[in-house]
Each structure stands twice: as C-alpha cells, then as structure tokens.
Short mmCIF file of C-alpha atoms in Angstrom, two decimals:
data_model
loop_
_atom_site.label_atom_id
_atom_site.label_comp_id
_atom_site.label_asym_id
_atom_site.label_seq_id
_atom_site.Cartn_x
_atom_site.Cartn_y
_atom_site.Cartn_z
CA MET A 100 0.00 0.00 0.00
CA LYS A 101 1.29 3.48 -0.89
CA LEU A 102 0.29 6.94 0.34
CA TYR A 103 1.06 10.12 -1.58
CA LEU A 104 0.74 13.75 -0.52
CA THR A 105 0.22 16.36 -3.25
CA LYS A 106 0.68 19.96 -2.20
CA HIS A 107 -2.12 22.34 -3.01
CA LYS A 108 0.41 25.00 -3.86
CA GLY A 109 2.86 23.91 -6.54
CA GLY A 110 1.31 20.49 -7.16
CA GLN A 111 4.37 18.58 -5.94
CA SER A 112 3.62 14.97 -4.99
CA ARG A 113 5.67 12.90 -2.52
CA ASP A 114 5.48 9.35 -1.25
CA ILE A 115 4.70 9.60 2.50
CA THR A 116 4.12 5.90 3.18
CA SER A 117 7.27 5.57 5.30
CA LEU A 118 6.23 8.62 7.36
CA ALA A 119 2.78 7.27 8.17
CA VAL A 120 2.56 5.85 11.69
CA SER A 121 -0.97 4.62 11.01
CA TRP A 122 -3.95 5.36 8.82
CA THR A 123 -7.61 4.35 8.49
CA TRP A 124 -9.84 4.30 5.42
CA SER A 125 -13.55 4.21 6.15
CA GLY A 126 -17.08 4.48 4.82
CA ASP A 127 -20.68 4.20 5.97
CA LYS A 128 -23.91 3.56 4.06
CA ALA A 129 -25.36 6.78 5.54
CA SER A 130 -22.67 8.86 3.81
CA ILE A 131 -21.66 9.03 0.16
CA THR A 132 -18.20 10.19 1.24
CA ARG A 133 -15.28 7.97 2.23
CA GLN A 134 -12.47 9.40 4.32
CA LEU A 135 -8.87 8.70 5.20
CA GLU A 136 -7.40 9.61 8.59
CA LEU A 137 -3.64 9.44 8.91
CA GLU A 138 -1.01 10.06 11.53
CA VAL A 139 2.38 11.04 10.13
CA ALA A 140 5.78 11.78 11.64
CA PHE A 141 6.36 15.45 12.33
CA VAL A 142 9.61 17.25 13.11
CA ALA A 143 9.62 21.03 13.38
CA ASP A 144 11.94 22.93 11.02
CA SER A 145 12.55 19.88 8.83
CA ASP A 146 11.87 19.22 5.16
CA LEU A 147 9.46 16.36 5.92
CA PRO A 148 6.23 16.81 3.96
CA VAL A 149 3.45 18.07 6.23
CA PRO A 150 -0.27 17.73 5.33
CA GLU A 151 -1.89 21.15 5.06
CA ILE A 152 -5.48 22.17 4.50
CA GLY A 153 -6.23 21.84 0.79
CA ASP A 154 -3.53 19.24 0.07
CA LEU A 155 -4.49 15.98 -1.63
CA VAL A 156 -3.88 12.50 -0.20
CA THR A 157 -3.88 9.48 -2.51
CA MET A 158 -3.91 5.82 -1.45
CA GLU A 159 -2.91 3.20 -4.01
CA ASP A 160 -2.45 -0.56 -4.07
CA THR A 161 -2.62 -2.28 -7.44
CA GLU A 162 -5.05 0.51 -8.33
CA ARG A 163 -6.01 3.91 -6.98
CA LEU A 164 -8.34 3.39 -4.01
CA PHE A 165 -8.75 6.88 -2.61
CA VAL A 166 -8.15 10.50 -3.55
CA GLY A 167 -9.20 13.14 -1.06
CA VAL A 168 -8.63 16.68 0.09
CA VAL A 169 -7.28 17.45 3.57
CA LEU A 170 -9.92 19.42 5.46
CA LYS A 171 -8.79 18.81 9.03
CA ARG A 172 -5.48 18.44 10.83
CA SER A 173 -4.19 18.67 14.40
CA LEU A 174 -0.84 18.94 16.20
CA GLY A 175 -0.05 19.23 19.89
CA SER A 176 2.79 21.40 21.18
CA GLU A 177 4.73 18.33 22.38
CA ASP A 178 3.66 15.94 19.63
CA HIS A 179 6.01 14.16 17.26
CA THR A 180 3.19 13.19 14.92
CA MET A 181 0.51 15.13 13.06
CA SER A 182 -3.03 13.92 12.45
CA ALA A 183 -4.87 14.79 9.25
CA THR A 184 -8.21 13.82 7.75
CA ALA A 185 -8.88 13.78 4.02
CA PHE A 186 -12.31 13.42 2.43
CA ASP A 187 -12.92 12.20 -1.11
CA TYR A 188 -14.77 14.43 -3.56
CA GLY A 189 -18.11 13.06 -2.39
CA ILE A 190 -17.74 15.70 0.34
CA TYR A 191 -18.73 18.34 -2.21
CA LEU A 192 -22.09 16.59 -2.63
CA GLN A 193 -22.56 17.00 1.13
CA LYS A 194 -21.37 20.59 1.32
CA ASN A 195 -23.26 22.10 -1.63
CA ASP A 196 -26.96 22.90 -1.88
CA CYS A 197 -29.05 22.46 -4.99
CA THR A 198 -32.24 24.15 -6.17
CA ALA A 199 -33.81 22.41 -9.12
CA LYS A 200 -37.07 21.14 -10.56
CA PHE A 201 -37.54 17.96 -12.58
CA THR A 202 -40.92 17.49 -14.25
CA GLY A 203 -40.24 14.06 -15.69
CA ALA A 204 -36.73 12.67 -15.31
CA THR A 205 -35.21 9.38 -14.20
CA PRO A 206 -33.05 9.05 -11.07
CA GLU A 207 -30.03 8.57 -13.30
CA GLU A 208 -30.80 11.74 -15.28
CA ILE A 209 -31.37 13.75 -12.10
CA THR A 210 -28.14 12.46 -10.55
CA ARG A 211 -26.08 13.36 -13.62
CA SER A 212 -27.66 16.81 -13.77
CA LEU A 213 -27.02 17.60 -10.10
CA CYS A 214 -23.42 16.35 -10.27
CA ALA A 215 -22.70 18.22 -13.52
CA GLU A 216 -23.75 21.49 -11.90
CA LYS A 217 -20.78 21.22 -9.51
CA GLY A 218 -18.40 19.48 -11.92
CA ILE A 219 -18.51 16.19 -10.02
CA PRO A 220 -17.78 13.16 -12.23
CA VAL A 221 -20.10 10.15 -12.36
CA ALA A 222 -18.53 6.69 -12.57
CA SER A 223 -21.59 4.48 -13.13
CA LEU A 224 -25.35 4.53 -12.58
CA PRO A 225 -28.01 1.83 -13.01
CA THR A 226 -30.69 2.30 -15.65
CA THR A 227 -34.17 2.45 -14.10
CA GLY A 228 -36.39 4.18 -16.64
CA ILE A 229 -38.52 5.41 -13.72
CA GLN A 230 -39.94 8.89 -14.29
CA LEU A 231 -39.95 11.23 -11.30
CA ARG A 232 -41.46 14.67 -10.73
CA ARG A 233 -39.47 16.28 -7.93
CA LYS A 234 -38.34 19.72 -6.85
CA PHE A 235 -35.54 20.65 -4.48
CA ALA A 236 -35.00 24.05 -2.85
CA GLY A 237 -31.85 24.60 -0.82
CA VAL A 238 -31.28 20.84 -0.38
CA LYS A 239 -27.84 19.25 0.00
CA ILE A 240 -26.97 17.47 -3.23
CA ASN A 241 -26.22 14.16 -1.49
CA GLN A 242 -29.69 14.25 0.10
CA ALA A 243 -31.31 14.94 -3.27
CA VAL A 244 -29.38 12.08 -4.89
CA THR A 245 -30.23 9.66 -2.08
CA THR A 246 -33.88 10.73 -2.31
CA VAL A 247 -34.31 9.96 -6.02
CA TRP A 248 -32.75 6.51 -5.58
CA SER A 249 -34.94 5.92 -2.53
CA LEU A 250 -37.98 6.78 -4.66
CA ALA A 251 -36.78 4.39 -7.36
CA ALA A 252 -36.40 1.65 -4.73
CA GLU A 253 -39.99 2.20 -3.60
CA LYS A 254 -41.20 1.67 -7.15
CA ASN A 255 -39.07 -1.29 -8.27
CA GLY A 256 -38.32 -2.98 -4.95
CA LYS A 257 -34.54 -2.81 -5.42
CA ARG A 258 -31.95 -1.45 -2.99
CA TYR A 259 -29.12 0.82 -4.07
CA ALA A 260 -25.66 1.53 -2.65
CA ILE A 261 -24.32 5.03 -3.27
CA ARG A 262 -20.66 5.87 -2.73
CA TYR A 263 -17.89 7.97 -4.19
CA THR A 264 -14.90 6.33 -5.88
CA PRO A 265 -11.70 7.73 -7.44
CA SER A 266 -13.52 7.50 -10.79
CA GLY A 267 -16.55 9.47 -9.59
CA LEU A 268 -19.96 8.86 -8.04
CA LEU A 269 -21.04 5.23 -8.14
CA VAL A 270 -24.60 3.97 -7.68
CA LYS A 271 -25.08 0.20 -7.82
CA GLU A 272 -27.80 -2.22 -6.94
CA ARG A 273 -27.16 -3.90 -3.59
CA THR A 274 -27.17 -7.57 -4.57
CA VAL A 275 -25.53 -10.70 -3.22
CA SER A 276 -22.15 -11.15 -4.83
CA GLY A 277 -20.97 -14.57 -5.93
CA GLU A 278 -17.49 -13.44 -4.94
CA SER A 279 -18.41 -12.59 -1.32
CA LEU A 280 -15.57 -13.20 1.11
CA VAL A 281 -16.15 -15.90 3.73
CA LEU A 282 -15.47 -14.85 7.33
CA LYS A 283 -14.59 -17.79 9.61
CA ALA A 284 -13.57 -17.87 13.28
CA ALA A 285 -10.63 -20.16 12.60
CA GLY A 286 -9.38 -17.94 9.79
CA ASN A 287 -9.91 -14.25 9.11
CA LEU A 288 -12.65 -13.51 11.70
CA MET A 289 -11.02 -12.33 14.95
CA ASP A 290 -14.16 -11.59 16.99
CA ALA A 291 -17.80 -10.58 16.53
CA THR A 292 -20.61 -9.07 18.60
CA THR A 293 -24.26 -9.53 17.61
CA THR A 294 -26.95 -6.97 18.54
CA GLU A 295 -30.71 -7.36 18.09
CA ASP A 296 -32.75 -4.14 18.16
CA ALA A 297 -36.53 -3.66 18.02
CA SER A 298 -36.56 -0.05 19.22
CA ASN A 299 -37.10 1.40 15.74
CA VAL A 300 -39.59 -1.16 14.43
CA VAL A 301 -42.49 -0.12 12.17
CA ASN A 302 -44.99 -2.99 12.15
CA SER A 303 -48.14 -1.15 11.06
CA VAL A 304 -48.77 1.41 8.33
CA ALA A 305 -52.05 3.26 7.88
CA ILE A 306 -52.86 4.87 4.53
CA TYR A 307 -54.94 8.08 4.33
CA ASP A 308 -56.13 10.15 1.39
CA LYS A 309 -55.00 13.77 0.97
CA ASN A 310 -58.06 14.94 2.96
CA GLY A 311 -57.13 12.82 5.96
CA ASN A 312 -59.68 10.06 5.40
CA PHE A 313 -58.57 6.56 6.40
CA LEU A 314 -58.20 4.13 3.48
CA GLN A 315 -56.51 0.96 4.75
CA ARG A 316 -53.98 -0.49 7.16
CA LEU A 317 -51.18 -2.97 6.53
CA GLY A 318 -49.13 -4.64 9.22
CA ASP A 319 -47.03 -7.45 10.63
CA THR A 320 -49.33 -9.18 13.15
CA GLU A 321 -46.58 -11.46 14.46
CA SER A 322 -44.39 -8.47 15.34
CA GLN A 323 -47.34 -6.61 16.84
CA GLY A 324 -48.12 -9.57 19.09
CA LEU A 325 -44.51 -9.72 20.25
CA ILE A 326 -43.69 -6.06 20.98
CA GLY A 327 -46.92 -4.11 20.41
CA VAL A 328 -48.12 -1.83 17.62
CA MET A 329 -45.69 0.73 16.20
CA GLU A 330 -47.50 2.55 13.42
CA ALA A 331 -46.58 5.01 10.69
CA HIS A 332 -49.05 6.99 8.56
CA ILE A 333 -48.68 7.83 4.87
CA THR A 334 -50.79 9.87 2.46
CA GLN A 335 -52.03 8.48 -0.84
CA ARG A 336 -50.65 10.82 -3.52
CA ASP A 337 -52.04 11.11 -7.02
CA GLY A 338 -50.33 8.62 -9.30
CA ALA A 339 -48.39 7.03 -6.43
CA ASP A 340 -48.61 3.44 -5.19
CA ALA A 341 -49.27 3.88 -1.48
CA VAL A 342 -49.52 0.14 -0.85
CA SER A 343 -46.05 -0.40 -2.30
CA GLU A 344 -44.73 2.46 -0.17
CA ALA A 345 -46.37 0.94 2.93
CA ASN A 346 -44.86 -2.47 2.25
CA HIS A 347 -41.48 -0.80 1.76
CA GLN A 348 -41.76 0.87 5.16
CA LEU A 349 -42.76 -2.41 6.80
CA GLU A 350 -39.80 -4.18 5.23
CA ASP A 351 -37.30 -1.49 6.26
CA GLY A 352 -38.93 -1.23 9.69
CA LYS A 353 -38.36 -4.82 10.77
CA GLN A 354 -36.35 -5.75 13.84
CA THR A 355 -32.66 -5.47 13.08
CA ARG A 356 -29.82 -7.86 13.73
CA THR A 357 -26.44 -6.25 13.30
CA VAL A 358 -22.96 -7.63 13.83
CA THR A 359 -19.75 -5.78 14.63
CA ALA A 360 -16.85 -7.92 13.37
CA ASN A 361 -13.10 -7.44 13.61
CA VAL A 362 -11.39 -9.21 10.73
CA LEU A 363 -8.11 -9.45 8.90
CA GLY A 364 -7.95 -6.70 6.30
CA ASP A 365 -9.22 -7.20 2.78
CA LEU A 366 -9.82 -4.36 0.30
CA SER A 367 -13.04 -5.96 -0.97
CA LEU A 368 -14.72 -5.44 2.41
CA ILE A 369 -16.38 -2.07 1.78
CA THR A 370 -19.82 -0.66 2.45
CA GLY A 371 -22.57 -1.97 0.17
CA GLU A 372 -20.92 -5.33 -0.49
CA THR A 373 -21.73 -8.71 1.08
CA VAL A 374 -19.85 -11.30 3.12
CA VAL A 375 -20.59 -14.86 4.19
CA ALA A 376 -20.13 -15.31 7.96
CA ARG A 377 -19.61 -18.58 9.82
CA GLU A 378 -19.09 -18.44 13.58
CA ALA A 379 -20.62 -21.26 15.64
CA ARG A 380 -20.35 -19.80 19.16
CA THR A 381 -22.69 -16.85 18.53
CA GLY A 382 -24.73 -18.57 15.84
CA LEU A 383 -23.42 -16.15 13.26
CA GLU A 384 -24.24 -17.84 9.97
CA GLY A 385 -25.30 -16.64 6.55
CA ILE A 386 -24.99 -13.74 4.13
CA PHE A 387 -24.55 -10.27 5.61
CA TRP A 388 -24.48 -6.77 4.13
CA ILE A 389 -21.66 -4.38 5.00
CA ASP A 390 -23.25 -1.19 6.38
CA ALA A 391 -19.98 0.41 7.52
CA ASP A 392 -16.27 -0.36 7.29
CA VAL A 393 -13.09 0.93 8.90
CA HIS A 394 -9.77 -0.34 7.49
CA THR A 395 -6.66 0.26 9.61
CA TRP A 396 -2.98 -0.03 8.79
CA LYS A 397 -0.65 0.13 11.81
CA ASN A 398 2.68 -1.45 12.81
CA ASN A 399 2.80 -3.38 9.53
CA ASN A 400 -0.60 -4.93 10.33
CA TYR A 401 -3.80 -4.52 8.33
CA TYR A 402 -7.20 -5.24 9.82
CA ALA A 403 -10.79 -4.06 9.41
CA LYS A 404 -13.83 -3.44 11.58
CA LEU A 405 -17.16 -4.12 9.87
CA THR A 406 -20.76 -3.35 10.74
CA LEU A 407 -22.84 -6.14 9.21
CA ASN A 408 -26.58 -6.38 8.68
CA CYS A 409 -28.49 -9.58 7.96
CA ARG A 410 -30.99 -7.55 5.90
CA ASN A 411 -30.45 -5.57 2.71
CA VAL A 412 -31.37 -2.11 3.99
CA ALA A 413 -30.02 0.88 2.07
CA ALA A 414 -29.70 4.49 3.21
CA THR A 415 -32.83 6.51 2.47
CA ALA A 416 -33.84 10.17 2.30
CA SER A 417 -36.96 12.18 1.48
CA ALA A 418 -35.60 15.60 0.59
CA GLY A 419 -37.55 18.01 -1.59
CA SER A 420 -41.17 17.52 -2.57
CA GLU A 421 -43.20 15.97 -5.34
CA ILE A 422 -44.46 18.20 -8.12
CA GLU A 423 -48.26 17.93 -8.29
#
C-alpha cells in the first residue's frame, strides 16, 4: 500500500508511506463520502512533507483506491506526529446545496444533472427508466441524490448503494455477490458481537387520502403480538402506489440484527458489499451486508472493523417535494 501527498500550492507529490505511523480508510452507508485519517511523523523545522489544509492525499495498491482533500489536521505542542483527515470528492455533494425542478426525469438523469452542476464526475449509474417529478429548494446534493434513488427503490423494490470512488460517483444495486468473502472464526474472523434491536420497528402502516380520510392499514401481526403496535401513517398521492410504499416501510422497519466484526484486512470489504459469515459460538451464519467499514494499517498490520446487517437495507432520504 502506498500513500502520496500532493501539495495544493505547486502540485508537488511525494510518497509519504514511510512517514505514516498509522492510517484508516472508512465508509458508511449513511454517507456518500469515504475518508482517510492518517497520523504522520512530524519534526519542526525539517523538510518532511506536512499535510496542510487543501492538500491531496492518494492511497494506491494495485489501483487507486482513494483520492481526497485534507480538510482537518491537528498537532499538539509536544507531539512528534501530526493527524490529518482527508475526504474524497463526495464531500462536495454534502457541502453544496441544490435548487432544481424535474418534471419528468429518471433518477439517473437527475443524478447526472445535479453532479454536472458542480463538476462532479459520475462513474456508473443503473438504468431504471422510472420517471420522477421532484423539486428541491436549498437541499444538499447528497440528500437529493439519495432521495431519487430511494424513490426508485420504492417503485421497483430494489436497494441501491451510493458511494464515491476515485472515478466518480457510483450507484449500484445492492445484490448478493458470488465473490463474497467468507469470514470464519478459525481464519480471518477475529471476533464478533451480535446486537438485536426492536426499538425502531415499524410494524403497522395506515394509509390516508389527501383529505385525511382513512383508506386501509397494513401490518405485521406477528411483530405486533410480540412487541406491540408501532404505526406510521402515509398519504395516498395522485399517481403514487401507497400500498407499495407501505410495504417498503414495513420491510425497512423490521427488527434489526447487526454484527460488529473485527477481521483481517481485505480491500473488498467495503460498504454496500456482502460477506458470508460462519461463527458457531454466537450462531453467526449466513450472508450479511456491510453497512460500515473501517480499514486500519498500523505497525505493519492490516485489519478491518465491519458493521454487518443480515438484511439488505439501504440508506434513504426524502428531501424536496413531489411536483403535483
């Protein structure tokens, strides 16, 4: 693994791998942006390259894995190392508002339009063909992008992973990969903790018309009998499939079972991908989705901490409003 620092002023690039005491590369399904935090050797009044705000950090293996801009750094008066945090260009989707109206455009068309406005490249997008009528006023671009793919998911039942890559914004369907890495206790799985959580369950959805009149109720009677009724209300919009939306909420609102696993490092273990877990002591068995990942390199060791979910639940948003 190699780390390079490119100065904002002058554009000079230097290999800083040997100066890095440790670094972490991480992502989360709730954020389009991936970040790299590094700790590098620091000696005052020396010619060692020092990360400064606006500099670029690149991480490469057999291919370029990360390119990001340094937006945070810290140094204590007695420290011999400096800490810096770089964010990939997905940060500009989070830090820029958009105001736009789309009277009949697909999620892929809307995404390309919003990214083009800020000069943000797009690596790859699925083709949905779903027509949306949506307006955004003073909405963060990442929230607008997540919203249109959430709306597509409601209509076609698919789940989408959204993340930034060195090639640009990537949206892909969250599906089980035939190349999923197997995590085993006797091999690459160091330890795992399983958590079951029913505190955010939605097991009943009531549908009302735009005048507030009750239309119908859908629910999970087994869940209601176990933990009680936890109900959400939605409004039937013209041209919208409220039943499909209700079923989507019920599916995403089920009791969760998440796993925090510490494993030997592997670059394929990133948010949105799947793994196969086998750990007899805790009953951890089956296919899991990676909801968050933190990769750490330190003392010539490489390991990763993963947040796994037994259900395929993507990040969602509901920014903006529908055009009547």
